[in-house]
Coordinates of C-alpha atoms in Angstrom, one line a residue:
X667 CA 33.1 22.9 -44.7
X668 CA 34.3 20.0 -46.7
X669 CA 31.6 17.0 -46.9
X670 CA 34.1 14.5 -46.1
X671 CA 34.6 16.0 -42.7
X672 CA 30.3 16.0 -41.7
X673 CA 28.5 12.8 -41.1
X674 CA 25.6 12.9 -43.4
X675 CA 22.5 11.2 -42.9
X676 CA 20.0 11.6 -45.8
X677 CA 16.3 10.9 -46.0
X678 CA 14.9 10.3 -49.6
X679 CA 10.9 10.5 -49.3
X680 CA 8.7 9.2 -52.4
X681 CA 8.4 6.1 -54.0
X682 CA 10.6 3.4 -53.7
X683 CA 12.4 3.8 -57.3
X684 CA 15.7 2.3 -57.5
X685 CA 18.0 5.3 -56.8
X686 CA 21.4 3.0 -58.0
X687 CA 23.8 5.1 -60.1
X688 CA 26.2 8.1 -60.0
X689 CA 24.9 11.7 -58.7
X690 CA 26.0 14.9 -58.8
X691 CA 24.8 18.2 -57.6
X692 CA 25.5 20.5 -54.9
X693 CA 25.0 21.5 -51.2
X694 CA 24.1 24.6 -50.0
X695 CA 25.0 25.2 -46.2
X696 CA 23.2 28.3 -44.5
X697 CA 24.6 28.9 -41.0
X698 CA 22.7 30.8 -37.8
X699 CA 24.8 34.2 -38.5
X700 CA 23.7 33.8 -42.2
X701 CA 26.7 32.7 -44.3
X702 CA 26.1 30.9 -47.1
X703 CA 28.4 27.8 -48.3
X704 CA 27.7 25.9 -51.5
X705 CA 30.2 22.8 -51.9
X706 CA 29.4 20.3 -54.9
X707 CA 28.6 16.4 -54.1
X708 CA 28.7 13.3 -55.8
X709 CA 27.1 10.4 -55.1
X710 CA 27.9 6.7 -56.0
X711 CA 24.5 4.8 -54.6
X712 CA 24.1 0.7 -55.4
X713 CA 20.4 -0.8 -54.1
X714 CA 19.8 -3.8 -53.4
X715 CA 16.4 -4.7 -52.8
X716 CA 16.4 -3.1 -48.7
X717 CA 20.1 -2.8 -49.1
X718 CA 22.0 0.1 -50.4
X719 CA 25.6 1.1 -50.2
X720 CA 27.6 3.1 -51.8
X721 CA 29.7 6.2 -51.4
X722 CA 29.6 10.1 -51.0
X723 CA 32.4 13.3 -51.4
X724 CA 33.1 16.1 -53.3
X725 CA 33.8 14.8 -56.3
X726 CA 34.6 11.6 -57.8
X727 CA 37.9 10.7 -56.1
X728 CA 37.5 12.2 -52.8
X729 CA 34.3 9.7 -51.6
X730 CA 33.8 7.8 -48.2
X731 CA 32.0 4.8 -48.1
X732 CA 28.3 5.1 -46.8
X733 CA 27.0 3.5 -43.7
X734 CA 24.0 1.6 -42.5
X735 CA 21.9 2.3 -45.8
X736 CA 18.4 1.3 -46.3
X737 CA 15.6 1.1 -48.3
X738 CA 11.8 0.8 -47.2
X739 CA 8.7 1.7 -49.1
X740 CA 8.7 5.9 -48.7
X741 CA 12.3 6.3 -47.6
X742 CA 16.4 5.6 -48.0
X743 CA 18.3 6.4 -45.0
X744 CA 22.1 6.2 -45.2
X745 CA 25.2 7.8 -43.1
X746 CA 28.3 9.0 -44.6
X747 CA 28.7 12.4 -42.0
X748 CA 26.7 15.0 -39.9
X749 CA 23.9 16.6 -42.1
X750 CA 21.2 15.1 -42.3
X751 CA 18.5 15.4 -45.3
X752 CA 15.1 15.0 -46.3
X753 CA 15.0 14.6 -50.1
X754 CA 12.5 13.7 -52.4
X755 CA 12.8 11.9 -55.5
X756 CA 11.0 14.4 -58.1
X757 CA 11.7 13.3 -61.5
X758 CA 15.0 12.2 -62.0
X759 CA 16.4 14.6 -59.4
X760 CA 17.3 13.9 -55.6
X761 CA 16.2 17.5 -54.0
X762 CA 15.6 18.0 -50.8
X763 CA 16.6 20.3 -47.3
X764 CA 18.2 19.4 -43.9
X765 CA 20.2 20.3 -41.4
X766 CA 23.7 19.6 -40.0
X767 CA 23.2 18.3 -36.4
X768 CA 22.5 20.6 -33.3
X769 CA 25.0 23.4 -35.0
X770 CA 21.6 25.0 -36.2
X771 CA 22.8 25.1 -40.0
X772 CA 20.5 24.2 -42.6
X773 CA 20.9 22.4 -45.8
X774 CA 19.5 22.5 -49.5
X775 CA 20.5 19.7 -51.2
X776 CA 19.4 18.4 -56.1
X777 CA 21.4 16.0 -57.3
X778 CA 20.7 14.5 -60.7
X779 CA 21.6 11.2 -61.7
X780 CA 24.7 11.5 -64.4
X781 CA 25.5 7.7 -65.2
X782 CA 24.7 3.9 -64.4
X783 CA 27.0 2.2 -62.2
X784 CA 30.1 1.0 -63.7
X785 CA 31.3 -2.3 -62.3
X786 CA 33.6 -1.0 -59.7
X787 CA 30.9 0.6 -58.2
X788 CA 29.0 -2.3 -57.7
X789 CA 31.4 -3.8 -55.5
X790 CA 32.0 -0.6 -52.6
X791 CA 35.4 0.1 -51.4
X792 CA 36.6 -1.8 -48.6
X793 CA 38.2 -0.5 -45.9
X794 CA 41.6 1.3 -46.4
X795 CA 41.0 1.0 -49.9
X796 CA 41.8 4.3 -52.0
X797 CA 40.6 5.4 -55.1
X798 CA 42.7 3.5 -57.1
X799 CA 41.1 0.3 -58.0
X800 CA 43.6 -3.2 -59.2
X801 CA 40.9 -4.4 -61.8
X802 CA 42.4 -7.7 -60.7
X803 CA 41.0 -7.4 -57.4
X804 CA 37.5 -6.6 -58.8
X805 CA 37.4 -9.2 -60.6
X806 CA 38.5 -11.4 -58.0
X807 CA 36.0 -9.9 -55.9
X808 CA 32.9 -10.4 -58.3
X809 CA 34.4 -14.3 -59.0
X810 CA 33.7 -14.7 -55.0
X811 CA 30.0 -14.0 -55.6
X812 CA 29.4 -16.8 -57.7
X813 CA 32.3 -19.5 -58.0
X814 CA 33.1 -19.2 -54.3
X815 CA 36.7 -19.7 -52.3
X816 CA 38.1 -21.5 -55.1
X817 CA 39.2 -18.8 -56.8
X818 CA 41.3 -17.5 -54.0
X819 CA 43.5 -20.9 -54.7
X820 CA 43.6 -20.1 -58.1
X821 CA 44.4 -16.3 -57.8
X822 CA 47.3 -17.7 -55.4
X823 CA 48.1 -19.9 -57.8
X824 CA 48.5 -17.6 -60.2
X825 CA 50.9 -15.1 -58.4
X826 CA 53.0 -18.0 -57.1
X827 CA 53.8 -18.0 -61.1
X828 CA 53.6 -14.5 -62.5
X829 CA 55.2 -12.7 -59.0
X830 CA 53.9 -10.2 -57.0
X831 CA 53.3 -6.8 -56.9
X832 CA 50.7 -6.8 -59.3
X833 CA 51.3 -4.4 -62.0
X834 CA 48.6 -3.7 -64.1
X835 CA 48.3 -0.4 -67.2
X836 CA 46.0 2.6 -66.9
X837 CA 44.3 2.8 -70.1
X838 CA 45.4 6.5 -71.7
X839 CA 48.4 7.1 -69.7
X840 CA 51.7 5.5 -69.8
X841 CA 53.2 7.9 -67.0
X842 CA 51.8 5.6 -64.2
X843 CA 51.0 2.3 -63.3
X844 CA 48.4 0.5 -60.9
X845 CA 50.3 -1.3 -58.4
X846 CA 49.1 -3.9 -56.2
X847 CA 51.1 -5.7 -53.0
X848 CA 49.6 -8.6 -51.4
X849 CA 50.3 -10.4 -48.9
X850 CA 48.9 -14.0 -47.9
X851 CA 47.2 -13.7 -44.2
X852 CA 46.5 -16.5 -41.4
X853 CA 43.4 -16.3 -38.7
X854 CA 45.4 -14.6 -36.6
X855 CA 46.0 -11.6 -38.8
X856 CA 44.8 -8.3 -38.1
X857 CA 46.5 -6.0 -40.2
X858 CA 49.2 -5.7 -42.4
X859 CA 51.2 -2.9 -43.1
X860 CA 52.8 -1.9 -46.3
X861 CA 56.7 -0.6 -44.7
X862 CA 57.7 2.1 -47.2
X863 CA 60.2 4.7 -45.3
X864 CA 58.4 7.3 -44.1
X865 CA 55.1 7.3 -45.7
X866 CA 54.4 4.7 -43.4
X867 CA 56.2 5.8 -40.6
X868 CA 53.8 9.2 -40.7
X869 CA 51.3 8.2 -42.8
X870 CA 50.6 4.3 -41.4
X871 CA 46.6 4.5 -42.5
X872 CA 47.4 5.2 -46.0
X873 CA 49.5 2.2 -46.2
X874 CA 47.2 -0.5 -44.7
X875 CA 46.4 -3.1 -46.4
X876 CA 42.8 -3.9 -47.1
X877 CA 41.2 -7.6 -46.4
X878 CA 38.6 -9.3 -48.6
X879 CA 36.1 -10.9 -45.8
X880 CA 36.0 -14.7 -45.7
X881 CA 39.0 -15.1 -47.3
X882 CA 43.5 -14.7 -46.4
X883 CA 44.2 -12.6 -49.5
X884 CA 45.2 -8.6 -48.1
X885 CA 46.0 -5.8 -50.7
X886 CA 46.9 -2.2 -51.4
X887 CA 46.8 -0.4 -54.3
X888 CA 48.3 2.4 -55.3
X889 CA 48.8 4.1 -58.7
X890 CA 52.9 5.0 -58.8
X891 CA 55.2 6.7 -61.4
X892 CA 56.6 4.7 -64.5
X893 CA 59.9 3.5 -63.5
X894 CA 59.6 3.6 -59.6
X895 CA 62.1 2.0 -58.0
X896 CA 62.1 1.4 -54.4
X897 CA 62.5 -0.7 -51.5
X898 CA 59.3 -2.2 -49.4
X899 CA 58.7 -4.6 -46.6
X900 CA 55.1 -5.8 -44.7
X901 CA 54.7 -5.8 -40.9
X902 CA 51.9 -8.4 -39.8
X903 CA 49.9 -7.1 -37.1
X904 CA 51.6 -4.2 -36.7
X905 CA 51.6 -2.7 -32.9
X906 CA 52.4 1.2 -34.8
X907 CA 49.6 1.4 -36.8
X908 CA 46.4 0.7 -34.4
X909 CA 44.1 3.5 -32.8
X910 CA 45.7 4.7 -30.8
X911 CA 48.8 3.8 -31.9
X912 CA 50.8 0.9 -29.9
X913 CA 54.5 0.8 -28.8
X914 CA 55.4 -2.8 -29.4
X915 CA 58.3 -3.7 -31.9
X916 CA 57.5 -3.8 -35.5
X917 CA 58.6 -7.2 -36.9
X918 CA 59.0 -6.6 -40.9
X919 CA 58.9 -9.3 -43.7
X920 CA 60.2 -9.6 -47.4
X921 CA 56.8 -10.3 -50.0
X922 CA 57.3 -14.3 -50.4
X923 CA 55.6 -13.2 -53.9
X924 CA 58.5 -11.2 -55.2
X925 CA 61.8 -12.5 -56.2
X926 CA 63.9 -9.6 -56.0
X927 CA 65.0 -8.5 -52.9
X928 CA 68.0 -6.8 -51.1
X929 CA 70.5 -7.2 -50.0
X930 CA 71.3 -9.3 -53.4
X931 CA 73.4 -11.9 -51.7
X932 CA 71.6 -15.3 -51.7
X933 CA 73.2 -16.1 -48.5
X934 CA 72.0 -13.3 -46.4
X935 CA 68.9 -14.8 -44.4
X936 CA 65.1 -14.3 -45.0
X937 CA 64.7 -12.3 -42.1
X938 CA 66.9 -9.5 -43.4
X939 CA 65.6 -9.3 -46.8
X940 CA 63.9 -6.3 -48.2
X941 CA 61.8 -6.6 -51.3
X942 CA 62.3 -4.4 -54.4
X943 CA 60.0 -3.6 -56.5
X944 CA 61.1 -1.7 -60.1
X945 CA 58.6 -0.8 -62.3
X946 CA 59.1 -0.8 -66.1
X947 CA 60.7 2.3 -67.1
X948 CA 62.9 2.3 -64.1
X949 CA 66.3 3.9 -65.6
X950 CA 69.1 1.9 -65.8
X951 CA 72.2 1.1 -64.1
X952 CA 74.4 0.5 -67.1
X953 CA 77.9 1.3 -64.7
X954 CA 77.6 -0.5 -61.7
X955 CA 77.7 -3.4 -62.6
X956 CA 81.0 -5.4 -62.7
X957 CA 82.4 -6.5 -65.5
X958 CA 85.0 -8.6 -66.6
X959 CA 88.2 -7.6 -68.8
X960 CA 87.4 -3.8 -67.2
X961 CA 91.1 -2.2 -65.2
X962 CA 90.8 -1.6 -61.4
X963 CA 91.1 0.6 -59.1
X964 CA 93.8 0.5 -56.4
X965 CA 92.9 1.5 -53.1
X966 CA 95.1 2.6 -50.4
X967 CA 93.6 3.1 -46.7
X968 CA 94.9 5.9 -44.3
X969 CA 94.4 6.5 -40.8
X970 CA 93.9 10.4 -40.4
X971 CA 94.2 12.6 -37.3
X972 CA 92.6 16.0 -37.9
X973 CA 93.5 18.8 -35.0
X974 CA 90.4 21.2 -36.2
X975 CA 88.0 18.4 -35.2
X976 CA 90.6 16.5 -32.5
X977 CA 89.0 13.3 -34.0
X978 CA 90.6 10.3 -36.4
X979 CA 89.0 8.6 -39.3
X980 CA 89.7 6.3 -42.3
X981 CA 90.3 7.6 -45.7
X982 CA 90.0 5.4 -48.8
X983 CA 92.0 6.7 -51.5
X984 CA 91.2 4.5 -54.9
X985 CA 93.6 5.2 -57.9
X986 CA 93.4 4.8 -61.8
X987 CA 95.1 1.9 -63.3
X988 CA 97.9 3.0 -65.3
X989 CA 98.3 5.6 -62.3
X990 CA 101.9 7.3 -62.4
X991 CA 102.9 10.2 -60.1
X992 CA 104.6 11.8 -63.3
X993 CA 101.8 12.0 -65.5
X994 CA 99.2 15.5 -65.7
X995 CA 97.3 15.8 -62.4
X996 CA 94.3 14.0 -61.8
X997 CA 91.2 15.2 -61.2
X998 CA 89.9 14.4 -57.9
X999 CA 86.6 13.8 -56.2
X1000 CA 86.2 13.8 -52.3
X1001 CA 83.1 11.6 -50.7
X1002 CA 81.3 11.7 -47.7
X1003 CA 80.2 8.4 -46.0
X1004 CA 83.7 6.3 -46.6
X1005 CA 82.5 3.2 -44.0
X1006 CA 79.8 2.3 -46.7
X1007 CA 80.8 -1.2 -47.9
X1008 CA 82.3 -0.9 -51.8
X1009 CA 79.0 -1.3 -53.8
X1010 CA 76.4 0.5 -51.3
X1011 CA 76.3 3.6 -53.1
X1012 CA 79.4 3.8 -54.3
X1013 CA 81.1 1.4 -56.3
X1014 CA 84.5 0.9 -57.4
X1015 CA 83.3 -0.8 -60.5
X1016 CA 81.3 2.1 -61.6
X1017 CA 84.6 4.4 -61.3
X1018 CA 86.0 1.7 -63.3
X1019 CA 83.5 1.1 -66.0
X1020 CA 83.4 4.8 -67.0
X1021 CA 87.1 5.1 -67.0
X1022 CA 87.0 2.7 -69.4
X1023 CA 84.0 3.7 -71.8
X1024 CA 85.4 7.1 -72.2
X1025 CA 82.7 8.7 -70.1
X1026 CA 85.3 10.7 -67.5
X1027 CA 89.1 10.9 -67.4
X1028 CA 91.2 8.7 -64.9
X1029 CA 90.3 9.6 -61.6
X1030 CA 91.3 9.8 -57.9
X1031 CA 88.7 9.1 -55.8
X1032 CA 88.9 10.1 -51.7
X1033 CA 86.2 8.4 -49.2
X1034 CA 86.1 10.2 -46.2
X1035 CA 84.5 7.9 -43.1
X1036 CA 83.2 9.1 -40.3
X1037 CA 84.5 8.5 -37.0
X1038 CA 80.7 7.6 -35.6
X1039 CA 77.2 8.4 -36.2
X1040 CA 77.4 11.0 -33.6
X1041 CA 79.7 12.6 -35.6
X1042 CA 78.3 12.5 -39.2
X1043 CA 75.4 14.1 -37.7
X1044 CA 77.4 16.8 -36.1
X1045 CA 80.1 17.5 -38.8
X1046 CA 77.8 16.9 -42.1
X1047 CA 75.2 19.7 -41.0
X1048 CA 77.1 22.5 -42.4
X1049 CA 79.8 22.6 -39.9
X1050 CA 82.4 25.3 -40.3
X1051 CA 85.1 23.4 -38.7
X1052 CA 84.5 20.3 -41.1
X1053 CA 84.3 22.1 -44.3
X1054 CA 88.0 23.6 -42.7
X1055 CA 89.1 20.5 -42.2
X1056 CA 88.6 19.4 -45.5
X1057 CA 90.3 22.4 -47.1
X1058 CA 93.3 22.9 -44.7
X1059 CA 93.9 19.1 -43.5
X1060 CA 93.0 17.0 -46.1
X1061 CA 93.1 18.5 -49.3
X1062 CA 96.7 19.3 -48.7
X1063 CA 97.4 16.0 -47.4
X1064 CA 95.6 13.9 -50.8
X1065 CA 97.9 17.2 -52.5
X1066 CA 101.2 16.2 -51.2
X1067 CA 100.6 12.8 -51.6
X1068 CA 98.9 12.0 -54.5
X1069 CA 99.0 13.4 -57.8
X1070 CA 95.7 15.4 -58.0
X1071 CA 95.0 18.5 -59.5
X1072 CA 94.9 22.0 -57.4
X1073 CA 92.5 23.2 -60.2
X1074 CA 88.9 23.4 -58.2
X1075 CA 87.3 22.9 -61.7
X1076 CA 89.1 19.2 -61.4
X1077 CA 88.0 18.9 -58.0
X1078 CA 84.6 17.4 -56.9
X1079 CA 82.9 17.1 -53.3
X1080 CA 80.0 15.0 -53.2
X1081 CA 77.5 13.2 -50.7
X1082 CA 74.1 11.7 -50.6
X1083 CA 71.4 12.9 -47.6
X1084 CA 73.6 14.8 -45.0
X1085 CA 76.3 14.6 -47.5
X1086 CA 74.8 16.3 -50.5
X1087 CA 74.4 18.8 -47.7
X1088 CA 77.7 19.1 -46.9
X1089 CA 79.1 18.8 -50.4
X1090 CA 76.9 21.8 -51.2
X1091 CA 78.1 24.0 -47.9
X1092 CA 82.0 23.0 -48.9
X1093 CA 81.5 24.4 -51.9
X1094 CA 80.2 27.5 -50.5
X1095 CA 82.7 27.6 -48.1
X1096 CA 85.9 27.0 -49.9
X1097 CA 85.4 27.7 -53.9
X1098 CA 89.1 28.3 -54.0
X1099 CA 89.4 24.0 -53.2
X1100 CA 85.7 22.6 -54.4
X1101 CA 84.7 23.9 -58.2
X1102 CA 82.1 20.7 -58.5
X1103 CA 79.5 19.5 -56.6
X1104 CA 77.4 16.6 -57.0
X1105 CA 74.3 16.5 -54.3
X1106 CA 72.3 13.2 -53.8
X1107 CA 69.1 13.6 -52.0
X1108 CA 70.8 16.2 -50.0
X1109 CA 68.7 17.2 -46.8
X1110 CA 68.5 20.5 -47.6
X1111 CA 65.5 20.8 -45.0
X1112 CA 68.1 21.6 -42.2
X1113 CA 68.2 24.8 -40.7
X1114 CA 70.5 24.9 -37.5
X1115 CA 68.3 26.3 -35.1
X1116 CA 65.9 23.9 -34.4
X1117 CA 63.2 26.2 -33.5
X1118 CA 59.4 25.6 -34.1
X1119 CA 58.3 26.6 -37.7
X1120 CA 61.9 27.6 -38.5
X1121 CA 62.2 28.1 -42.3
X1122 CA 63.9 25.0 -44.2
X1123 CA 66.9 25.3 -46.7
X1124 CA 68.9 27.3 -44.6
X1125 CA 71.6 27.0 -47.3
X1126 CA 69.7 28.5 -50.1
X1127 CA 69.7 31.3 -47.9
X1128 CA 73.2 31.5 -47.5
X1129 CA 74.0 31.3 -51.7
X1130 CA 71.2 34.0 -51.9
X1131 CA 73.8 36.7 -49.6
X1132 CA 77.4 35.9 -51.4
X1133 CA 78.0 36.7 -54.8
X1134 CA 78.3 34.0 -57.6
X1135 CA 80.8 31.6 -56.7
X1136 CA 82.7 29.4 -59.3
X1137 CA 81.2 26.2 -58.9
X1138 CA 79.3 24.0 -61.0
X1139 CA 76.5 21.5 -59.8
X1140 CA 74.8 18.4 -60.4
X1141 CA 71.6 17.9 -57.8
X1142 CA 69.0 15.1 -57.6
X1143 CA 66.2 14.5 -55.7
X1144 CA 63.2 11.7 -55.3
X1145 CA 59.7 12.4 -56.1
X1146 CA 58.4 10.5 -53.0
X1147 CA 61.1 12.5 -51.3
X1148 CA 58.5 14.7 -50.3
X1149 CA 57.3 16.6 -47.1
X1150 CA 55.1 14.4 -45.0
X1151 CA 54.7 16.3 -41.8
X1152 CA 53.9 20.0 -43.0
X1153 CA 57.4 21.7 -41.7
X1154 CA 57.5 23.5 -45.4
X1155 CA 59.8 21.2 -47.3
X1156 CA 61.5 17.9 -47.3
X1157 CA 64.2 16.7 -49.7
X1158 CA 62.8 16.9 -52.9
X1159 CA 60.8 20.8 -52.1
X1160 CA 63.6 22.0 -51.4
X1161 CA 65.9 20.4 -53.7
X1162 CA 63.9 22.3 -55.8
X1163 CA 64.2 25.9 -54.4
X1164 CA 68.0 25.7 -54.1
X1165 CA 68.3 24.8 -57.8
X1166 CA 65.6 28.0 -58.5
X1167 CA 67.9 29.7 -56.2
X1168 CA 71.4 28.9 -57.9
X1169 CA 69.8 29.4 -61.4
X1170 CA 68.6 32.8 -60.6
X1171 CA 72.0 33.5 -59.1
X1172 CA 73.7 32.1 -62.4
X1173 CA 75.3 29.2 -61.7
X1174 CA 75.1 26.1 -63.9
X1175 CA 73.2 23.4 -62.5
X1176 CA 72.4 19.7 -63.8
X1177 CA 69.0 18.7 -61.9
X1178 CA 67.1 15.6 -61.9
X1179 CA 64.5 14.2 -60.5
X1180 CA 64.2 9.9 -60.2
X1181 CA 60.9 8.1 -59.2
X1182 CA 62.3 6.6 -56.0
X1183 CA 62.5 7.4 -52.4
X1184 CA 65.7 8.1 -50.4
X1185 CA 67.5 4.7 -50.9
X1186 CA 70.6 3.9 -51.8
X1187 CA 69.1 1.3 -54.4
X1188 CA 68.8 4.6 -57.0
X1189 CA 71.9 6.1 -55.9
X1190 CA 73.9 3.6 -56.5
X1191 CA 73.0 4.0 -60.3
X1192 CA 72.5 7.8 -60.5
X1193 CA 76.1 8.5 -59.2
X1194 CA 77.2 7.7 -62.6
X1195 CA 74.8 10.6 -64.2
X1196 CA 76.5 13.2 -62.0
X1197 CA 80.0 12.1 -62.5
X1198 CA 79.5 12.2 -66.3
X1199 CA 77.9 15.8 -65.6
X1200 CA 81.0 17.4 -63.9
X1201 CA 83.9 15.0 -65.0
X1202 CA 82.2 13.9 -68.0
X1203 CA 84.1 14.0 -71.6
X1204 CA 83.2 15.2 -75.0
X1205 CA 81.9 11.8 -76.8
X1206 CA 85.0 10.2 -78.7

């Protein structure tokens, strides 16, 4: 049994010699039937005259904070979970035996002391506090002990002029980056809540903010990839995240500290802001933004009535400059999610900009809306009837009125979420049409059943049972895209499998990986990548 799961409440007889540094050892657990358990145990132990606090786990990262430790003249008593122990202090070693509550198991406990305190240590974790530590904070911290509430103002101060989040260097390792958000409380406060997609929405304790006692300044601090990019809000007393949890509405609010936010607009208001926080590294979105001098697209909208689905949509054609119906056939890329606004994810200027640089030949580009969000949800899931609609209705139509070519090497289908998905399952479906594919974040977690425990990436399945197809891919995923809730894969696990899948099966795929969630804020920029990918030309 893991020690962070017991309460354990140790007894250290002897004399009262300061026990204050870091331990290690190990536990051995003997239960009634005889099994034996040995776990190892680190200690972090600060005294204080009668005081002592301090920490206890398995190791050095994995600690909990102790509770209600103290020190008299022939014992320490301290909680941290349910075994409890009678040590002596023999030497420089912590040995002792116990038991764990009324379970009848016994304990056998030597620890030897490994190190002094480092300054962290002497100032315990507070609560919600991980094991990633802002040095900023600690130093705020120690300032409190002697200079007072002053330096609050000044640490205030300071922000108001640098900008929040904190980002501060791990010394030895330039792949990740302490990051700190803050947020400025009133008497009223409670919590706060860090609002980060769905590691807050299933994992709300990891993402509360701690408080420093007698004073407004709330923190978390977590240690993130080099060039994360994402968005991220705070919720102030947040009904979601008590114990148990409440059902009042969470109110969200941009960090005051930062000065980049979303949408970009100045003129949008406060209260629908989102910050933005992008770490150094973060790649670049050299394409998307507009430029001056650069030819433009043409767009042409169409009002389309499909008899496979018995529905209507919109479709957005957007044509080259310079385009003549005479010239070679353009290559062609079809994309899911047409109602975006121009510059969500995609953007007509980054069409234009890599036209222009030589990156990809003069293009015709097809947005496909959907008629409601009952319907993307229904028709973007691998559909049958969809991924026939696109190759008998509206690949014909684009066909007979637009001068595109009928090579499927030329052709693209692309999506992001349900519509990297769906790009994926048109290819599968209609090779003969689709010959590229370019998947953003695709969920391919679905599998159509539904049922409990059902096995994810349902599509990988289906690739795995047809021979090689002539397609060519280009599939992305985010690292914090991850699974959250145990069901055996989210975006970026299985992203993963279906590009071990097609590789195995031969195909040629282009994966990436960005350190972002699923946002449209990466994208937006990464759409470029896959169109160089699959349209891309040889450098001039």
């Amino acid at each position: 049994m893991r020690l962070l799961a017991l309460l354990f409440l140790c007894t250290v007889f002897g004399n009262a010699a300061d026990v204050s540094g870091r331990w290690s050892g190990a536990l051995t657990l003997t239960a009634p039937n005889g099994s034996v358990q040995t776990q190892p145990i680190y200690l972090i132990l600060n005294q204080q005259n009668s005081t002592l606090t301090g920490s206890a786990g398995n190791d050095e990262r994995t600690q909990n904070p102790i509770r209600n430790g103290r020190v008299t003249d022939d014992q320490i008593v301290f909680e941290v979970a349910a075994v409890s122990m009678r040590l002596r202090l023999n030497g420089a070693v912590l040995e002792g035996t116990g038991s764990r509550g009324d379970s009848g198991m016994t304990a056998i406990f030597a620890a030897k002391r490994i190190a002094e305190l480092t300054d962290a240590d002497l100032l315990p974790r507070l609560l919600y506090e991980g094991p990633d530590r802002s040095p900023r904070i600690l130093a705020l911290r120690e300032a409190l002990q002697t200079k007072g509430g002053m330096v609050v103002d000044e640490f205030w101060k300071s922000l108001a002029a640098s900008g929040a989040p904190l980002v501060e260097s791990l010394t030895g390792n330039d792949r990740s980056y302490l990051v700190t958000f803050l947020r400025r409380g009133g008497e009223q406060t409670t919590n706060v809540l860090l609002v980060r997609g769905r590691f807050s929405q299933f994992q709300p304790a990891n993402n509360l903010l701690s408080h420093i006692e007698g004073t407004d300044v709330w923190f978390k601090t977590l240690k993130l990839p080099r060039g994360s990019r994402f968005q991220y809000s705070f919720s102030e007393n947040d009904p979601q995240s008590t114990i148990p949890a409440g059902t009042g509405e969470r109110r969200t609010l941009h960090d005051p500290l930062n000065a980049r936010h979303l949408p970009e607009d100045p003129g949008t208001p406060k209260d629908r802001w989102t910050s933005l926080l992008e770490l150094p590294g973060a790649l670049s979105q050299p394409w998307y933004a507009t430029r001056p001098g650069v030819p433009r697209l043409t767009v042409t909208k169409h009002r389309f009535k499909s008899d496979i689905l018995n529905n209507e949509r919109d479709i957005l054609v957007y044509t080259p400059s310079g385009y003549e119906k005479t010239k070679s056939p353009y290559p062609a890329l079809y994309l899911f999610d047409g109602e975006d606004s121009d510059g969500l994810v995609f953007a007509s200027q980054t069409i234009e900009n890599l036209i222009n640089d030589g990156k990809i030949p003069p293009i015709i580009v097809v947005r496909i809306a959907n008629p409601s969000q009952a319907a993307r949800d229904r028709e973007l899931s691998c559909l049958p009837d969809f991924a026939d609609f696109l190759a008998r209705e509206l690949v014909p139509y684009i066909r007979r009125n637009y001068n595109v070519s009928p090579d499927p090497a030329k052709t693209g289908v692309s999506g992001y979420s349900l519509g990297g998905l769906a790009a994926a399952y048109a290819g599968l479906k209609h090779p003969e049409i689709f010959g590229l594919v370019l998947a953003q974040s695709g969920s391919f977690w679905f599998e159509p059943t539904g049922a409990d425990a059902a096995e994810p990436n349902w599509l990988a399945g289906e690739f795995i049972r047809v021979p090689r197809l002539p397609l060519r891919f280009y599939i992305e995923a985010g690292v914090f895209e991850v699974d959250l809730q145990g069901r055996g894969g989210n975006i970026l696990e299985t992203s993963r499998d279906l590009r071990n899948v097609l590789l195995a099966k031969g195909y040629r795929v282009d994966y990436r990986e960005f350190p972002g969630d699923h946002d449209y804020i990466n994208w937006r920029g990464t759409l470029a990548d896959g169109l160089i990918s699959l349209f891309g030309l040889p450098p001039k």
